[in-house]
Short mmCIF file of C-alpha atoms in Angstrom, two decimals:
data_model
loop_
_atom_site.label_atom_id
_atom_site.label_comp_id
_atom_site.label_asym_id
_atom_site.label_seq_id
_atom_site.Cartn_x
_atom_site.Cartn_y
_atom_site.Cartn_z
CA UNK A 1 0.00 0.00 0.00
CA UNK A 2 0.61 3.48 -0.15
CA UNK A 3 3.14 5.24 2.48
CA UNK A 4 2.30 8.12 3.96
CA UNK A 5 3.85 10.10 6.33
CA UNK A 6 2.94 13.55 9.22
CA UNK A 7 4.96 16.10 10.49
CA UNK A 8 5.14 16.74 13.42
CA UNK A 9 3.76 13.46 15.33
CA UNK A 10 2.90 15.98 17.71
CA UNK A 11 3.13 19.62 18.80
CA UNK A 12 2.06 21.63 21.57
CA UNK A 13 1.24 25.00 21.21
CA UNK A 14 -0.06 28.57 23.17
CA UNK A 15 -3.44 29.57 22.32
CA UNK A 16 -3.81 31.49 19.39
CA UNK A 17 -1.05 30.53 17.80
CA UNK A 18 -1.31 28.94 14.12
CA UNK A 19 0.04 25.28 13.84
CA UNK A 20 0.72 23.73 10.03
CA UNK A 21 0.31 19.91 10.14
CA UNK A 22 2.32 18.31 6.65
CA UNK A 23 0.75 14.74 4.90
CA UNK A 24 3.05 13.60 2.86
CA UNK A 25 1.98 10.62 -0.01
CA UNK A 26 6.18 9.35 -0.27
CA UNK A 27 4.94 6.75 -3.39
CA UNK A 28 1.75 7.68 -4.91
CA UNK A 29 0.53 11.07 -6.67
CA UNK A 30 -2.53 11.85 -5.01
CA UNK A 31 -4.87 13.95 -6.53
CA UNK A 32 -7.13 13.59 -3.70
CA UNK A 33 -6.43 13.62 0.26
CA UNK A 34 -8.77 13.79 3.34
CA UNK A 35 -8.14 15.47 6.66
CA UNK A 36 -9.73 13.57 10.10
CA UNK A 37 -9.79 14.53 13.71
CA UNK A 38 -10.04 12.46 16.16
CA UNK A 39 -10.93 12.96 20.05
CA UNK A 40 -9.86 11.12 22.82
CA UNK A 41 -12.03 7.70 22.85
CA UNK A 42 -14.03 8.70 19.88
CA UNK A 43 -14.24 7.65 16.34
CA UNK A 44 -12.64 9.73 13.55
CA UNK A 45 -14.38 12.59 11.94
CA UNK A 46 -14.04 13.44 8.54
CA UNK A 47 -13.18 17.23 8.76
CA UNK A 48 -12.31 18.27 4.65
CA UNK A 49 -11.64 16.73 1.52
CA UNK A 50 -8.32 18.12 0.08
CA UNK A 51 -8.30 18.28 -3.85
CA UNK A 52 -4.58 19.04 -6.06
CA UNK A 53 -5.36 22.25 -7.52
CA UNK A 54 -8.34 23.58 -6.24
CA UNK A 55 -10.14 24.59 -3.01
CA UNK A 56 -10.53 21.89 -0.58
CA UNK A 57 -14.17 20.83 0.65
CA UNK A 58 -15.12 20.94 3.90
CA UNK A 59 -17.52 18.89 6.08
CA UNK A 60 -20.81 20.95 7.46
CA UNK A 61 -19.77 22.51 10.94
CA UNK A 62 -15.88 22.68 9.97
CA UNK A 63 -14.86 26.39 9.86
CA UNK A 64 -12.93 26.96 6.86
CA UNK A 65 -11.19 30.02 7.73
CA UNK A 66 -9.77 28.20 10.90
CA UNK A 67 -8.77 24.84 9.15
CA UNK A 68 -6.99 26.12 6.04
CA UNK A 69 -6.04 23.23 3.71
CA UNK A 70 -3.82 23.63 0.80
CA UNK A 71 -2.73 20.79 -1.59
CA UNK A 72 -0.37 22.44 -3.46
CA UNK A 73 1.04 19.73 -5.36
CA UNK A 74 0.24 15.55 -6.02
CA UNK A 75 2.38 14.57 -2.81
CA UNK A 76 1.84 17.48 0.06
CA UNK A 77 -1.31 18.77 1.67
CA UNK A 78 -1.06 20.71 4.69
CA UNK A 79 -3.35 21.54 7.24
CA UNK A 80 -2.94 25.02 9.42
CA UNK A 81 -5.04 25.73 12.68
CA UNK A 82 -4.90 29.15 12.80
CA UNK A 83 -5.46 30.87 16.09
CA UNK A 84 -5.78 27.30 17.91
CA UNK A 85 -7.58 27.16 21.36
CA UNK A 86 -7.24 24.71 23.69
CA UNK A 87 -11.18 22.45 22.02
CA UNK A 88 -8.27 22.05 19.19
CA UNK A 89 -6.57 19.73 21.19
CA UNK A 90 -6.70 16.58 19.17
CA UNK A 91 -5.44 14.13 16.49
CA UNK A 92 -5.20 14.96 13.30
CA UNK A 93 -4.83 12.00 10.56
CA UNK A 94 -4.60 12.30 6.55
CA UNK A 95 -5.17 10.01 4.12
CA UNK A 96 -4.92 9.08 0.60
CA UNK A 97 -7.67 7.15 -1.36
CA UNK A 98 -6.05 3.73 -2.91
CA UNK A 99 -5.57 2.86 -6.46
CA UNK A 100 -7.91 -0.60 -6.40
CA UNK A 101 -10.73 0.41 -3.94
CA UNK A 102 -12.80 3.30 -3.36
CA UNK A 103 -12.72 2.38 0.44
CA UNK A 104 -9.11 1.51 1.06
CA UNK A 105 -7.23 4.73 1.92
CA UNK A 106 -4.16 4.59 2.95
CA UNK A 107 -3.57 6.92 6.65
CA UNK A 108 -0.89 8.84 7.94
CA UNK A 109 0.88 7.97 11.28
CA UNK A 110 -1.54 11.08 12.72
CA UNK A 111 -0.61 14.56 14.56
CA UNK A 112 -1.12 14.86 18.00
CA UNK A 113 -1.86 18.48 18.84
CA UNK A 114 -2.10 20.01 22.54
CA UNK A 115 -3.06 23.87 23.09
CA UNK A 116 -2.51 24.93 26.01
CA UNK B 1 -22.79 5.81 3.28
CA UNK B 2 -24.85 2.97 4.97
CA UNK B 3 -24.80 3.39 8.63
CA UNK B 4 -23.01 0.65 10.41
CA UNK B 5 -23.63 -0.55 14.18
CA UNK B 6 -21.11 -2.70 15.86
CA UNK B 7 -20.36 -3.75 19.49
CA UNK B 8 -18.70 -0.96 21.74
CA UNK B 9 -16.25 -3.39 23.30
CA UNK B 10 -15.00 -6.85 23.37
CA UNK B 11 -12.69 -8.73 25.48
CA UNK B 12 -10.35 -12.36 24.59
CA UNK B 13 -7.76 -14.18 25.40
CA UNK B 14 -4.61 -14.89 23.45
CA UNK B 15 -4.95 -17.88 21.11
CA UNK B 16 -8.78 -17.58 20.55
CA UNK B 17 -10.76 -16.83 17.60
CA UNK B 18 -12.56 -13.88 17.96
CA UNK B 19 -15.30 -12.54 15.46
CA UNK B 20 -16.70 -9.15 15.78
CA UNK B 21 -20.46 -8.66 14.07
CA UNK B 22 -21.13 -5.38 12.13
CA UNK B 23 -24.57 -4.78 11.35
CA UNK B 24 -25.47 -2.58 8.06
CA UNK B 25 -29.39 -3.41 7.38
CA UNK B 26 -29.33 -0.52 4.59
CA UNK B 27 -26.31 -1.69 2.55
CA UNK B 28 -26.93 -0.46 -1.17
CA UNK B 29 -26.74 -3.00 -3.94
CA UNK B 30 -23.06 -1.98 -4.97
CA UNK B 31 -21.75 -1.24 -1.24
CA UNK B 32 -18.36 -3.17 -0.40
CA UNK B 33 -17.76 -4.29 3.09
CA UNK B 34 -14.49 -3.34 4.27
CA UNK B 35 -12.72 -3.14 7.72
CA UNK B 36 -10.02 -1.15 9.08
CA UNK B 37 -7.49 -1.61 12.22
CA UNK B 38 -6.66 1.55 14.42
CA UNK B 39 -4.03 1.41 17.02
CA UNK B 40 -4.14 3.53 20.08
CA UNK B 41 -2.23 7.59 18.38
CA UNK B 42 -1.91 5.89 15.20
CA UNK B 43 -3.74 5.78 11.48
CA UNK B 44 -6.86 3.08 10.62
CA UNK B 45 -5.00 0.75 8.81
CA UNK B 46 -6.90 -1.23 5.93
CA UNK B 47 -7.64 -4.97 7.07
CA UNK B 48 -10.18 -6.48 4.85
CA UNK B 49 -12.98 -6.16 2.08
CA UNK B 50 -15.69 -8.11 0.83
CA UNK B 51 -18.90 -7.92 -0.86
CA UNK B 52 -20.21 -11.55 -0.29
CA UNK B 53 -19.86 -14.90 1.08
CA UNK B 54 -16.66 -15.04 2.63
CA UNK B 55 -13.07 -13.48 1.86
CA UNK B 56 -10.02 -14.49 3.81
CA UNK B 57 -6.59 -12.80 3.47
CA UNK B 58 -3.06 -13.34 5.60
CA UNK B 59 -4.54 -11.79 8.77
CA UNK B 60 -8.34 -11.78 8.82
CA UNK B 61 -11.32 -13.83 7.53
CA UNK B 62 -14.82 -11.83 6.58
CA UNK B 63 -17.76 -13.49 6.73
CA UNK B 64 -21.00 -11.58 4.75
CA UNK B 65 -24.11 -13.17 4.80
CA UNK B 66 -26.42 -13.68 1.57
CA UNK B 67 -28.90 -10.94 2.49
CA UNK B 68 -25.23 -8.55 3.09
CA UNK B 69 -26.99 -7.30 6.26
CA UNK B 70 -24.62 -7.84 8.52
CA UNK B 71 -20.74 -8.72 8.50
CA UNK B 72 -18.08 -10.80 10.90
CA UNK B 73 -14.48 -9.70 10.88
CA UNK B 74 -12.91 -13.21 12.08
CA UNK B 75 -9.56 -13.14 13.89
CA UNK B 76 -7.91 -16.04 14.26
CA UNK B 77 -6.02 -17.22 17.47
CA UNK B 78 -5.55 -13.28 18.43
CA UNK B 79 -2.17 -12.32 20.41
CA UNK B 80 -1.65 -9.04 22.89
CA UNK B 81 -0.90 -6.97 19.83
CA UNK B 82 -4.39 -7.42 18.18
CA UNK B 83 -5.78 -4.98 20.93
CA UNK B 84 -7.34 -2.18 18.99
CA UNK B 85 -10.46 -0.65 17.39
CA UNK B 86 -11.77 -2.23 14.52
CA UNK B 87 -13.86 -0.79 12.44
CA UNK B 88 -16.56 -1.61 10.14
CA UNK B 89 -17.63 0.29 7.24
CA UNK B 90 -19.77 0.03 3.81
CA UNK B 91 -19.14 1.90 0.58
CA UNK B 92 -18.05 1.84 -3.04
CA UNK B 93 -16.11 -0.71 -3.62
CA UNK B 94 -14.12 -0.88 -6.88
CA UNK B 95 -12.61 2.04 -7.78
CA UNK B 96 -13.95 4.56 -9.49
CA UNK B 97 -11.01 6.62 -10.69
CA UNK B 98 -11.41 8.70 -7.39
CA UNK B 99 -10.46 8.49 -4.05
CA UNK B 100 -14.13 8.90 -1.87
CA UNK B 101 -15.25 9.64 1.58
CA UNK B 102 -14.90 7.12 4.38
CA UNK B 103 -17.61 7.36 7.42
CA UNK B 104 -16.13 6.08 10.49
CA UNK B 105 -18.68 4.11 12.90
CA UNK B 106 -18.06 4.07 16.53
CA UNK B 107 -15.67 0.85 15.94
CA UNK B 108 -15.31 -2.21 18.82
CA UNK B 109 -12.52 -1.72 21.02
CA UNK B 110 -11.32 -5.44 21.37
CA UNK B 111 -8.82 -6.12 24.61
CA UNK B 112 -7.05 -9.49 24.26
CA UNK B 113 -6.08 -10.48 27.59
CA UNK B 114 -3.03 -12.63 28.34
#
């Protein structure tokens, strides 16, 4: 399967500072890459599509302006939380959709971010 | 996506088979069944898929019913390091050209106790 790698595995950050989370695709050209978060003891949540090219798509109650995605090229999209507060606190996981099934995407290692 | 119900939890001990039930009553004609793996502060990781009768691969069995209703993930003769949440989920199966959405259940937390 595909590799994919985050940077940073984690960070911990003041409140209202901006944090840019990296998803890296190190064998595949993805045109297409989707951000989760994920709370303590909870299932992941699908926050934003990210598309090569073009504006990503975000998930009903996901505030653009604070999650800005950009997928600048086939193997990078990056995910900022601008002005993070402390309900940002989570993980963060990316993946990439797989070559022989719709439903087999391929995750990142996840970000672990703490706001204090 | 079809919405997917599952046990919360599940406990075993090493060696046995365990088999974890997904239920999916409004599966969609062309819906695959697939499962994923998720480690405690890691990614899902991709386990199995199926879209009837029964599919087995080097670490998992899946079990689908005729009616495709329901779903058991079978793990044989688990070890400590199968502890995780396993999820179940239905979708589009063969690939379109496009990568698509994934809606994440709840997901069984399975212990496997020594």
């Amino acid at each position: 399967g595909a590799v994919v790698s985050q940077h940073p595995s984690w960070v911990i950050c003041k409140s209202g500072t901006s944090v840019k989370i990296e998803c890296r695709s190190l064998d595949f050209q993805a045109t297409t890459m989707f951000w989760y978060r994920q709370f303590p003891k909870q299932s992941l949540m699908l926050m934003a599509t990210s598309n090569e090219g073009s504006k990503a798509t975000y998930e009903q109650g996901v505030e653009k302006d604070k999650f800005l995605i950009n997928h600048a090229s086939l193997t990078l999209s990056t995910l900022t939380v601008t002005s993070a507060h402390p309900e940002d606190s989570s993980f963060y996981i990316c993946s990439l959709g797989g070559r022989r099934r719709d439903n087999e995407q391929f995750f990142g290692p996840g970000t672990r971010l703490t706001v204090l | 996506l079809a919405k997917t119900t599952q046990p919360i939890s599940m406990d075993s001990y090493e060696g046995q088979e365990v088999n974890i039930t997904c239920s999916h009553n409004n599966i969609a004609t062309n819906d695959y069944i697939t499962w994923y793996q998720q480690f405690p502060s890691q990614g899902p990781r991709f386990i199995i898929q199926g879209y009837k009768t029964k599919v087995t691969n080097e670490v998992a069995s899946l079990f689908i019913p005729a009616d495709r209703k329901s779903s058991t993930l079978s793990l044989p003769r688990v070890s400590l390091s199968d502890t995780a949440v396993y999820y179940c989920l239905v979708g589009g199966g063969v690939s379109s050209g496009s990568a698509r959405q994934l809606t994440f259940g709840s997901g069984t937390q399975l212990t496997v106790l020594p």
